[in-house]
Amino acid sequence: MRHTNLALLLAATLLGCSLDSQPTPPTTNPDAGGGGGGNDAGPEPMDAGPDAEPPPDPVPPTMFAPTAVGKGGAAATVDHRGTWAALEALKAGGNAVDAAVAAAAMLGVTDPFSCGIGGGGFMLVWLADKKQAVVIDHRETTPQGMKHTAYYENGAPIAFNDLLTSGLSVGVPGTLRGWDEALRRYGKRPLADALELAIFVAKKGFDVDATFFDQTTRNIDRFRQIQSTRALFLNAAGDPFPVGAIFTNPDLAATYELIAKSGPAVFYDGDIGKDIVTTVTNPPFTGDATIVSRPGFMALSDLSAYEARVRPAVQTTYRGLTILGVGLPSSGGLTTGMTLNLLEGFDPASMSKADFLHLWLEASRLTYADRNAFMGDPEYVNVPVEGMLSAAYTAERRALIDATTASIDAKPAGNPFAHQADPSGAKAKPPAWVHAGESPADLDPETTHITVADSFGNWVSYTCTIEYEGGNGMVVPGRGFLLNNELTDFNIPATPDTPHPNVLEPGKRPRSSMSPMIVLSNGAPVLALGSPGGATIITTVMQILVNHLDFKMPIDEALAAPRVSQRNAPNATSNAEPLFMSSPEATALEAKGHAFSDAGLIGAATAIRSNDDGTMTAVAEPARRNGGSAMVVEAK
């Protein structure tokens, strides 16, 4: 049964009125071009008089902390309204899956440039009653009518920036199908309940914060050239709504309401799907747009045929703990597992922090070489997972690490096929893939991560995305959400006839770096974490694990510490945050031959750690992306 009148109850409680005084529907900002959007004056408050103030942000300011300790369940996201939605789901009797979906739906409203129903993701779930981990893979897929030559013009690759804001970059969205699959299989409450608070906030509005303003500003050139996006996210002058303005999205509220009433079918087989297809095949650019319109190939049949996959978790061990991650087509779990396997052979207690970080950077270089060479959608590619995680292959690769000197060039991939069990009696040989580098979105800071644990012992580590900041830049007209540019995660070799495991093919899922993780001790979860950040997601998650498990840093300090990322660069340079570059460890690493380039801030992680006294510590970023939010049901 649904949590009766939850939105009205919260409106009454948080906005100071009775249930008999119903919220006034949000007013549409006339400056937003008729598509919804921000409202500098705010939606009309209840019982508004001539001097009435707009309603407050619906989450009390005391709930903005990046760390929380307590019992009864916990959640952490990049945005306090997302975390609040998760906590309300737990308090209403939902479990961690219900809470994760409620948080993601809210972030589709308040963090629309990072995730939403126009994208996809990977949800890692620990089921307490079954003592089992499952993965809900709702990664986007390539439309069936899109050939592998679609990313070439005159025989040459189309530049990333030309693909980004186009119909060609849009994969078939999987987020809503993933939510529905997760809730039907493992949740306690219906999808309509998970959408309820998000609908409330989309209607009533929320305060534009510095992150929302900055994200809009960075994308303003392309947003101005897309009619539906300009109408929603910019004012009449074509500028971002300022910090402190009340932003409403009535179109998304109506979309969520339609989904709550009719279910995912209206998205994948009905009117919403038709609008998605129209947007992809006839991009809504303004008449004076300078962006070259490149229509996509999506058809309603692609949406109708989309399926979320339920897969087993990738599993390895480290320091006596079990590490659970998501498998292909995400490279996150496998690459992390391989790197930790390499590090298992070294004792951090016997050396300095800088010496161990050197080993980690070199190990990461080796595993990224294999990631780039072999990993892709397992429904299309024979990936030697068993060989990659084998003890023999790990020892072979570990022997290549120089304990004293940094590598000065990219490492070649190894031959994990030689360590792959083959019932046919023949060992497969590694294919002669041409190394193709990461896309220009390699350091993209967007995507978002949600971490939830409930009082029943269920845990969820969930990374969702629309890929680049703002996705492909196109709001589906009248629907209030952005589409993804996920297909730019495919590698694009120099010529269309060059083979690679991660090239575009009809129906294929592009390789991902998303790395939701859950760590078990004695068969029970003790830690869950994840982060956004493009290909740096993997190194961010690994560094937090190293900080916490090897350097024994408390989880909040492990998450907040300065970051560095090595992904098999063609030279000795690793990307690093400014605070890392000024650290004593960086100085010591430079003495070993390492170099660092300023990457700005890397990632925006969240985590939950169980404590010996039965409490949980929920953690979000204290500073990155202007700080995240952590909450617990019962504060200690």
XYZ file of C-alpha atoms in Angstrom:
636
model
C 0.000 0.000 0.000
C 1.297 3.465 -0.792
C 2.442 5.806 1.942
C -0.788 7.824 2.112
C -0.580 11.495 1.163
C 3.194 11.529 1.724
C 3.797 14.566 -0.454
C 0.988 16.526 1.209
C 2.130 15.494 4.673
C 5.655 16.663 3.931
C 4.362 19.858 2.378
C 2.337 20.515 5.503
C 5.199 19.698 7.853
C 7.993 21.459 5.998
C 6.050 24.441 4.694
C 4.065 25.024 7.868
C 0.475 24.413 6.851
C -2.252 21.866 7.566
C -3.349 19.065 5.303
C -6.530 21.028 4.700
C -4.430 23.714 3.034
C -3.238 22.020 -0.119
C -0.132 23.255 -1.970
C -0.826 25.659 -4.793
C 0.334 24.160 -8.106
C 3.691 25.623 -9.147
C 3.492 28.529 -11.514
C 5.320 28.266 -14.817
C 7.990 30.906 -15.265
C 7.010 33.054 -18.256
C 10.704 33.675 -18.944
C 11.353 29.963 -19.437
C 9.838 29.824 -22.903
C 6.765 27.822 -21.934
C 8.563 24.551 -21.225
C 8.694 24.828 -17.440
C 12.037 25.758 -15.941
C 13.322 28.090 -13.325
C 11.458 30.815 -11.553
C 13.395 33.767 -10.182
C 10.394 34.711 -8.099
C 9.653 31.155 -7.013
C 6.365 29.248 -7.248
C 3.403 30.875 -5.581
C 3.442 30.007 -1.857
C 0.397 28.650 -0.060
C -1.955 31.342 1.206
C 0.256 33.820 -0.627
C -0.325 37.445 0.133
C 1.143 40.350 -1.800
C 4.363 40.286 0.247
C 4.624 36.529 0.735
C 8.023 34.859 0.418
C 8.537 31.818 -1.846
C 8.411 28.469 -0.044
C 11.666 27.236 1.444
C 13.790 24.426 0.112
C 11.926 21.378 1.505
C 14.902 19.953 3.411
C 15.839 21.609 6.732
C 19.360 23.130 6.684
C 20.454 20.946 9.617
C 20.363 17.962 7.262
C 23.164 19.231 4.989
C 26.084 17.491 6.757
C 28.510 15.353 4.685
C 28.909 12.790 7.490
C 26.279 11.136 9.681
C 26.466 8.345 12.258
C 23.522 6.361 13.569
C 21.196 3.391 13.190
C 18.046 2.331 11.384
C 19.417 2.896 7.901
C 21.666 5.381 6.143
C 22.085 7.112 2.799
C 24.598 9.370 1.059
C 24.355 11.260 -2.243
C 25.815 14.374 -3.843
C 22.683 16.388 -3.025
C 20.824 16.762 0.257
C 17.431 16.469 -1.412
C 18.400 13.120 -2.920
C 19.576 11.840 0.452
C 16.403 13.134 2.087
C 14.273 11.211 -0.416
C 16.172 8.017 0.406
C 15.691 8.527 4.154
C 11.983 9.184 3.737
C 11.633 5.940 1.789
C 13.359 4.034 4.600
C 11.201 5.696 7.244
C 8.072 4.784 5.271
C 8.961 1.082 5.479
C 10.934 0.740 2.282
C 14.214 -1.103 1.966
C 17.555 -0.028 0.488
C 16.393 -0.681 -3.074
C 13.292 1.481 -2.604
C 15.440 4.213 -1.096
C 18.040 4.106 -3.872
C 15.375 4.489 -6.562
C 13.688 7.325 -4.638
C 17.042 9.097 -4.369
C 17.798 8.612 -8.062
C 14.366 9.925 -9.043
C 14.974 13.004 -6.887
C 18.423 13.564 -8.391
C 16.752 13.515 -11.799
C 15.043 16.694 -10.573
C 17.789 18.416 -8.563
C 20.912 17.057 -10.313
C 19.563 16.753 -13.873
C 22.918 17.291 -15.584
C 24.331 14.093 -14.054
C 21.548 11.515 -14.097
C 17.933 10.979 -15.016
C 15.508 8.778 -16.905
C 17.227 9.710 -20.159
C 20.312 7.704 -19.129
C 21.408 4.437 -17.549
C 23.438 2.888 -14.755
C 24.535 -0.080 -12.686
C 22.941 -0.971 -9.360
C 24.802 -3.392 -7.066
C 22.482 -4.884 -4.444
C 23.321 -6.993 -1.390
C 20.288 -9.091 -0.470
C 20.413 -9.870 3.238
C 17.884 -12.704 3.175
C 19.727 -14.544 0.409
C 23.233 -13.465 1.398
C 23.788 -12.735 -2.261
C 24.863 -9.826 -4.445
C 23.145 -9.053 -7.743
C 23.718 -6.404 -10.384
C 20.920 -4.585 -12.216
C 22.618 -3.590 -15.484
C 20.573 -0.872 -17.152
C 23.320 0.460 -19.384
C 22.139 2.142 -22.574
C 22.228 0.216 -25.854
C 22.980 1.123 -29.462
C 19.911 1.463 -31.714
C 19.553 -1.507 -34.058
C 19.588 0.688 -37.144
C 22.964 2.215 -36.281
C 25.927 0.668 -38.085
C 29.521 0.661 -36.836
C 30.394 3.196 -39.559
C 28.039 5.833 -38.094
C 30.899 7.624 -36.319
C 32.878 8.209 -39.515
C 32.563 10.831 -42.220
C 34.582 10.496 -45.420
C 36.374 7.556 -43.819
C 37.633 9.569 -40.837
C 36.334 9.572 -37.244
C 33.905 12.315 -36.316
C 35.397 14.482 -33.552
C 34.069 13.906 -30.038
C 32.742 17.456 -29.691
C 30.798 17.040 -32.933
C 29.251 13.784 -31.726
C 28.495 15.015 -28.213
C 25.539 17.295 -28.947
C 23.862 15.172 -31.572
C 21.343 12.417 -32.051
C 24.209 10.049 -32.896
C 25.464 10.000 -29.295
C 22.192 8.858 -27.692
C 21.888 5.300 -26.451
C 18.534 3.673 -25.721
C 17.821 4.813 -22.125
C 17.789 2.093 -19.492
C 17.295 3.914 -16.197
C 13.541 3.545 -15.859
C 13.637 -0.121 -16.858
C 16.378 -0.642 -14.282
C 14.349 1.025 -11.525
C 11.311 -1.064 -12.369
C 13.316 -4.298 -12.495
C 14.990 -3.568 -9.157
C 11.737 -2.644 -7.411
C 9.705 -5.555 -8.772
C 12.363 -8.104 -7.845
C 13.840 -6.710 -4.653
C 11.891 -3.683 -3.419
C 8.982 -3.423 -0.993
C 7.146 -0.435 -2.466
C 5.796 0.349 -5.952
C 7.487 2.655 -8.452
C 4.794 5.297 -7.909
C 5.889 5.654 -4.282
C 9.529 6.044 -5.305
C 8.566 8.945 -7.590
C 6.313 10.771 -5.126
C 8.810 13.089 -3.428
C 10.539 13.846 -6.712
C 7.197 14.931 -8.164
C 6.617 17.133 -5.128
C 9.986 18.896 -5.463
C 9.723 19.221 -9.262
C 6.407 21.016 -8.776
C 7.221 23.166 -5.761
C 10.781 23.939 -6.811
C 14.150 24.003 -5.113
C 16.895 26.513 -4.507
C 19.448 26.772 -7.307
C 22.821 26.102 -5.677
C 26.353 26.839 -6.854
C 26.745 23.397 -8.445
C 23.559 23.719 -10.509
C 24.563 27.227 -11.585
C 28.115 26.177 -12.497
C 26.934 23.185 -14.501
C 24.488 25.325 -16.466
C 27.143 27.954 -17.089
C 29.688 25.446 -18.422
C 27.122 24.213 -20.966
C 25.549 27.523 -21.855
C 26.817 27.723 -25.442
C 25.136 24.497 -26.490
C 22.078 24.919 -24.231
C 21.322 28.234 -25.958
C 21.185 26.460 -29.325
C 18.616 23.815 -28.346
C 15.051 25.095 -28.080
C 13.748 22.749 -25.404
C 16.896 22.986 -23.284
C 16.978 26.756 -23.439
C 13.308 26.873 -22.429
C 13.897 24.735 -19.351
C 17.317 25.686 -18.013
C 17.829 29.315 -19.121
C 15.910 32.529 -18.545
C 14.481 34.846 -21.210
C 17.905 36.413 -21.766
C 19.446 32.998 -22.335
C 21.349 33.039 -19.045
C 21.496 30.537 -16.157
C 19.143 31.055 -13.244
C 21.140 32.602 -10.405
C 22.083 30.952 -7.146
C 19.134 31.235 -4.764
C 16.452 31.284 -7.466
C 13.637 28.743 -7.147
C 13.804 26.273 -10.036
C 10.717 24.289 -10.992
C 10.293 21.557 -13.590
C 6.563 20.970 -14.090
C 7.200 19.022 -17.290
C 9.293 16.447 -15.429
C 6.691 16.347 -12.647
C 4.044 15.541 -15.251
C 6.315 12.919 -16.845
C 6.894 11.244 -13.489
C 3.164 11.371 -12.746
C 2.389 9.713 -16.060
C 4.942 6.973 -15.337
C 3.548 6.538 -11.813
C 0.081 6.056 -13.268
C 0.848 4.024 -16.392
C 4.145 2.325 -15.563
C 7.296 2.057 -17.697
C 5.257 1.056 -20.762
C 4.394 4.699 -21.438
C 8.123 5.387 -21.668
C 9.221 2.354 -23.665
C 6.128 1.778 -25.825
C 4.072 4.947 -25.556
C 4.013 8.707 -25.926
C 7.178 9.474 -23.961
C 9.099 7.015 -26.109
C 7.759 8.604 -29.269
C 8.961 11.995 -28.047
C 12.417 10.555 -27.313
C 12.651 9.131 -30.831
C 11.566 12.438 -32.359
C 14.216 14.301 -30.358
C 16.968 11.899 -31.436
C 16.004 11.786 -35.104
C 15.080 15.468 -35.405
C 17.198 17.365 -32.849
C 15.400 20.524 -31.636
C 18.071 23.083 -32.490
C 17.201 26.755 -32.755
C 17.015 28.346 -36.190
C 20.301 30.186 -35.677
C 22.222 27.228 -34.197
C 25.815 26.809 -35.316
C 26.009 23.192 -34.115
C 25.802 20.820 -37.072
C 22.703 18.681 -36.670
C 23.526 14.976 -36.860
C 20.286 13.007 -36.403
C 20.391 9.626 -34.722
C 18.926 6.274 -35.729
C 16.716 5.412 -32.765
C 13.299 3.892 -33.372
C 10.438 3.151 -30.988
C 11.176 -0.539 -31.520
C 14.584 0.014 -29.863
C 12.862 1.322 -26.758
C 10.243 -1.441 -26.804
C 12.952 -4.104 -26.996
C 15.150 -2.667 -24.232
C 15.826 -5.039 -21.325
C 17.693 -4.542 -18.082
C 20.071 -7.399 -17.325
C 20.313 -9.062 -13.924
C 23.894 -10.264 -13.598
C 26.101 -11.782 -10.894
C 28.597 -9.539 -9.138
C 32.320 -9.695 -9.895
C 34.079 -11.023 -6.802
C 37.645 -10.993 -5.529
C 39.327 -10.872 -2.120
C 41.652 -8.323 -0.545
C 43.244 -8.342 2.917
C 40.824 -11.051 4.040
C 37.754 -9.156 2.783
C 35.451 -9.967 -0.116
C 35.228 -7.226 -2.728
C 32.030 -7.160 -4.813
C 31.696 -5.066 -7.957
C 29.746 -4.887 -11.204
C 30.960 -6.813 -14.215
C 31.034 -6.142 -17.924
C 29.960 -4.134 -19.780
C 31.273 -2.017 -16.922
C 35.028 -2.372 -16.592
C 34.914 -1.048 -13.024
C 34.595 -4.225 -11.002
C 37.026 -6.251 -13.083
C 39.702 -3.520 -13.293
C 39.459 -2.835 -9.567
C 39.675 -6.539 -8.780
C 42.761 -6.972 -10.973
C 44.499 -4.002 -9.378
C 43.756 -5.154 -5.845
C 45.032 -8.622 -6.768
C 48.342 -7.040 -7.783
C 48.544 -4.996 -4.568
C 47.772 -8.038 -2.417
C 51.359 -9.119 -2.975
C 52.770 -6.057 -1.184
C 52.672 -5.161 2.511
C 51.783 -1.493 3.061
C 52.875 -1.699 6.719
C 56.449 -2.404 5.636
C 56.888 0.741 3.553
C 56.092 4.433 3.393
C 52.791 5.745 2.114
C 54.526 7.169 -0.955
C 56.175 3.825 -1.722
C 52.822 2.039 -1.619
C 51.159 4.740 -3.742
C 53.936 4.184 -6.294
C 53.041 0.489 -6.437
C 49.373 1.330 -6.777
C 49.996 3.756 -9.672
C 52.117 1.168 -11.472
C 49.550 -1.565 -10.859
C 46.790 0.682 -12.156
C 48.817 1.325 -15.302
C 49.029 -2.422 -16.000
C 45.353 -3.140 -15.400
C 44.223 -0.203 -17.550
C 46.339 -1.651 -20.370
C 44.289 -4.854 -20.157
C 41.047 -2.953 -19.678
C 41.616 -0.882 -22.807
C 42.669 -3.894 -24.868
C 40.164 -6.593 -23.928
C 37.030 -5.329 -22.200
C 33.655 -4.772 -23.855
C 30.051 -5.931 -23.821
C 30.211 -9.664 -22.927
C 27.289 -10.370 -25.247
C 29.510 -9.343 -28.167
C 33.082 -9.958 -26.993
C 34.963 -12.956 -25.594
C 36.566 -11.354 -22.545
C 39.051 -13.547 -20.590
C 37.641 -12.679 -17.161
C 38.809 -15.895 -15.524
C 42.326 -15.440 -16.837
C 42.484 -11.789 -15.805
C 41.598 -12.610 -12.206
C 43.706 -15.768 -11.968
C 46.574 -16.026 -9.488
C 49.009 -17.084 -12.208
C 48.255 -14.090 -14.435
C 48.367 -11.758 -11.438
C 51.849 -13.017 -10.527
C 52.979 -12.647 -14.137
C 51.852 -9.023 -14.287
C 53.055 -8.162 -10.768
C 56.590 -9.128 -11.797
C 56.549 -6.232 -14.269
C 56.250 -3.603 -11.516
C 59.491 -1.769 -10.726
C 59.321 -1.026 -6.999
C 61.605 1.998 -7.213
C 61.076 3.725 -10.560
C 58.030 5.101 -12.381
C 57.146 3.922 -15.886
C 57.760 6.499 -18.576
C 55.467 5.088 -21.249
C 52.242 3.126 -21.679
C 52.427 -0.559 -20.796
C 51.284 -3.156 -23.334
C 48.443 -5.497 -22.531
C 49.299 -8.960 -21.288
C 47.947 -12.347 -22.407
C 45.236 -13.381 -19.948
C 43.907 -15.847 -22.531
C 46.816 -18.136 -21.680
C 45.354 -18.468 -18.164
C 41.778 -19.020 -19.287
C 40.327 -22.496 -18.780
C 39.222 -23.785 -22.170
C 37.081 -26.962 -22.246
C 37.827 -27.405 -25.948
C 41.492 -28.046 -25.099
C 42.867 -25.083 -27.016
C 44.123 -21.833 -25.538
C 42.787 -18.755 -27.220
C 45.293 -16.230 -28.439
C 44.881 -12.544 -27.650
C 43.397 -10.621 -30.552
C 45.629 -8.040 -32.178
C 43.625 -5.050 -30.951
C 44.983 -1.652 -31.809
C 45.239 0.392 -28.604
C 42.705 3.189 -28.721
C 42.854 5.897 -26.100
C 40.037 7.197 -23.951
C 37.590 9.703 -25.305
C 38.025 13.434 -24.576
C 35.389 12.924 -21.857
C 37.951 10.866 -19.916
C 37.960 13.349 -17.015
C 34.258 14.168 -17.179
C 33.230 14.901 -13.564
C 29.583 14.014 -13.994
C 27.479 10.924 -13.336
C 26.409 10.439 -9.721
C 26.612 7.778 -7.021
C 24.049 6.767 -4.391
C 24.865 4.610 -1.369
C 22.118 3.201 0.862
C 21.857 0.645 3.680
C 18.682 -0.321 5.535
C 17.812 -1.806 8.915
C 17.130 -5.211 7.310
C 20.757 -5.683 6.282
C 20.280 -4.825 2.588
C 22.836 -2.532 0.955
C 22.778 -0.740 -2.400
C 25.687 0.857 -4.233
C 24.250 2.591 -7.296
C 25.934 4.639 -10.013
C 23.681 6.296 -12.609
C 24.454 8.708 -15.407
C 23.606 10.530 -18.597
C 27.371 10.434 -19.357
C 28.754 13.928 -20.028
C 27.720 16.900 -17.931
C 24.292 17.644 -19.365
C 24.306 14.494 -21.491
C 23.855 15.250 -25.177
C 22.370 18.604 -24.189
C 18.866 17.908 -25.501
C 15.801 18.080 -23.276
C 12.987 15.959 -24.653
C 10.420 18.690 -25.459
C 7.550 18.769 -22.977
C 9.068 15.966 -20.864
C 11.600 17.822 -18.680
C 14.617 15.476 -18.886
C 17.905 15.396 -20.770
C 19.070 12.602 -23.029
C 22.376 10.796 -22.647
C 25.434 10.840 -24.894
C 26.452 7.367 -23.735
C 27.442 6.026 -27.150
C 30.508 8.273 -27.092
C 31.888 5.741 -24.590
C 32.632 3.483 -27.552
C 36.165 3.575 -28.889
C 36.511 5.039 -32.376
C 39.584 3.587 -34.103
C 41.291 5.500 -36.915
C 39.453 3.485 -39.556
C 36.040 1.779 -39.422
C 37.524 -1.621 -40.313
C 39.871 -1.675 -37.287
C 38.639 -4.258 -34.749
C 38.304 -3.439 -31.056
C 36.167 -4.968 -28.285
C 34.565 -1.614 -27.550
C 33.513 -0.417 -30.993
C 29.934 0.508 -31.804
C 27.615 -2.276 -32.998
C 23.808 -2.506 -33.194
C 22.324 -3.429 -29.819
C 25.669 -3.280 -28.032
C 26.271 -1.638 -24.657
C 29.312 0.655 -24.529
C 32.021 -0.156 -22.013
C 31.620 1.751 -18.770
C 33.897 2.698 -15.883
C 31.125 2.794 -13.268
C 32.359 1.082 -10.121
C 29.748 0.618 -7.403
C 31.386 -1.549 -4.732
C 30.323 -3.486 -1.638
C 32.883 -4.964 0.751
C 32.067 -7.997 2.919
C 33.688 -9.176 6.120
C 32.761 -12.672 7.277
C 29.951 -12.739 4.743
C 28.280 -9.465 5.773
C 28.572 -5.960 4.276
C 30.875 -3.538 6.081
C 31.448 -0.930 3.358
C 29.799 0.324 0.185
C 31.064 3.110 -2.046
C 31.244 4.568 -5.546
C 31.864 7.786 -7.453
C 31.320 9.656 -10.716
C 34.234 10.827 -12.836
C 34.474 9.115 -16.244
C 37.418 6.727 -16.505
C 38.735 8.134 -13.204
C 35.831 6.479 -11.371
C 37.866 3.296 -11.071
C 40.951 4.983 -9.638
C 38.855 7.096 -7.262
C 37.160 4.033 -5.806
C 40.472 2.168 -5.600
C 42.201 5.062 -3.834
C 39.439 5.273 -1.239
C 39.793 1.527 -0.650
C 43.591 1.838 -0.327
C 43.240 4.809 2.021
C 40.766 2.978 4.233
C 41.958 -0.635 4.104
C 45.721 -0.165 3.739
C 46.435 3.235 5.277
C 43.772 2.700 7.982
C 42.184 6.098 7.461
C 38.621 6.545 8.806
C 36.168 6.329 5.950
C 35.361 10.052 5.957
C 39.058 10.940 5.745
C 39.699 8.228 3.153
C 36.992 9.698 0.957
C 38.006 13.334 1.412
C 41.763 12.805 0.842
C 43.440 14.345 -2.259
C 43.296 12.133 -5.350
C 45.595 10.981 -8.119
C 44.760 8.870 -11.188
C 46.986 6.782 -13.483
C 45.293 5.129 -16.464
C 48.276 3.928 -18.522
C 49.346 7.321 -19.808
C 51.876 7.459 -22.663
C 54.364 9.132 -20.311
C 55.151 9.310 -16.588
C 52.323 11.758 -15.886
C 49.323 10.993 -13.697
C 46.298 13.264 -13.323
C 46.089 14.713 -9.822
C 44.187 17.184 -7.717
C 46.063 20.360 -6.694
C 46.111 19.302 -3.034
C 47.752 16.015 -3.971
C 50.325 17.789 -6.126
C 51.384 19.883 -3.126
C 51.567 16.903 -0.750
C 54.725 15.263 0.660
C 53.694 12.047 -1.092
C 53.776 13.803 -4.474
C 57.261 15.087 -3.758
C 58.438 11.590 -2.847
C 56.797 10.145 -5.966
C 58.450 12.746 -8.170
C 61.776 11.513 -6.848
C 60.842 8.104 -8.320
C 60.167 9.671 -11.728
C 56.450 10.350 -11.475
C 54.988 13.563 -12.851
C 51.565 15.111 -12.281
C 49.153 17.267 -14.249
C 46.426 19.338 -12.634
C 43.084 17.599 -13.223
C 41.078 19.907 -10.975
C 38.811 17.957 -8.636
C 38.399 14.234 -9.303
C 35.138 12.438 -8.521
C 32.357 13.048 -6.003
C 32.153 9.862 -3.961
C 29.735 8.592 -1.351
C 30.125 5.686 1.067
C 28.620 3.886 4.060
C 30.674 2.013 6.665
C 29.298 -0.260 9.378
C 30.800 0.189 12.836
C 31.568 -2.277 15.623
C 28.929 -0.730 17.904
C 26.131 -1.472 15.440
C 25.943 2.024 14.000
C 26.648 3.110 10.426
C 28.734 6.012 9.187
C 27.388 7.587 6.008
C 29.819 9.823 4.142
C 29.672 12.233 1.221
C 32.165 14.756 -0.100
C 32.868 17.624 2.314
C 34.116 19.932 -0.463
C 34.108 18.455 -3.989
C 31.102 19.595 -6.024
C 30.380 22.006 -3.159
C 29.834 19.128 -0.751
C 27.428 16.194 -0.607
C 24.929 14.933 1.935
C 24.836 12.013 4.363
C 21.939 11.092 6.654
C 20.878 8.316 9.037
C 17.405 7.336 10.224
C 18.334 7.492 13.916
C 21.256 9.786 14.681
C 23.720 8.617 17.300
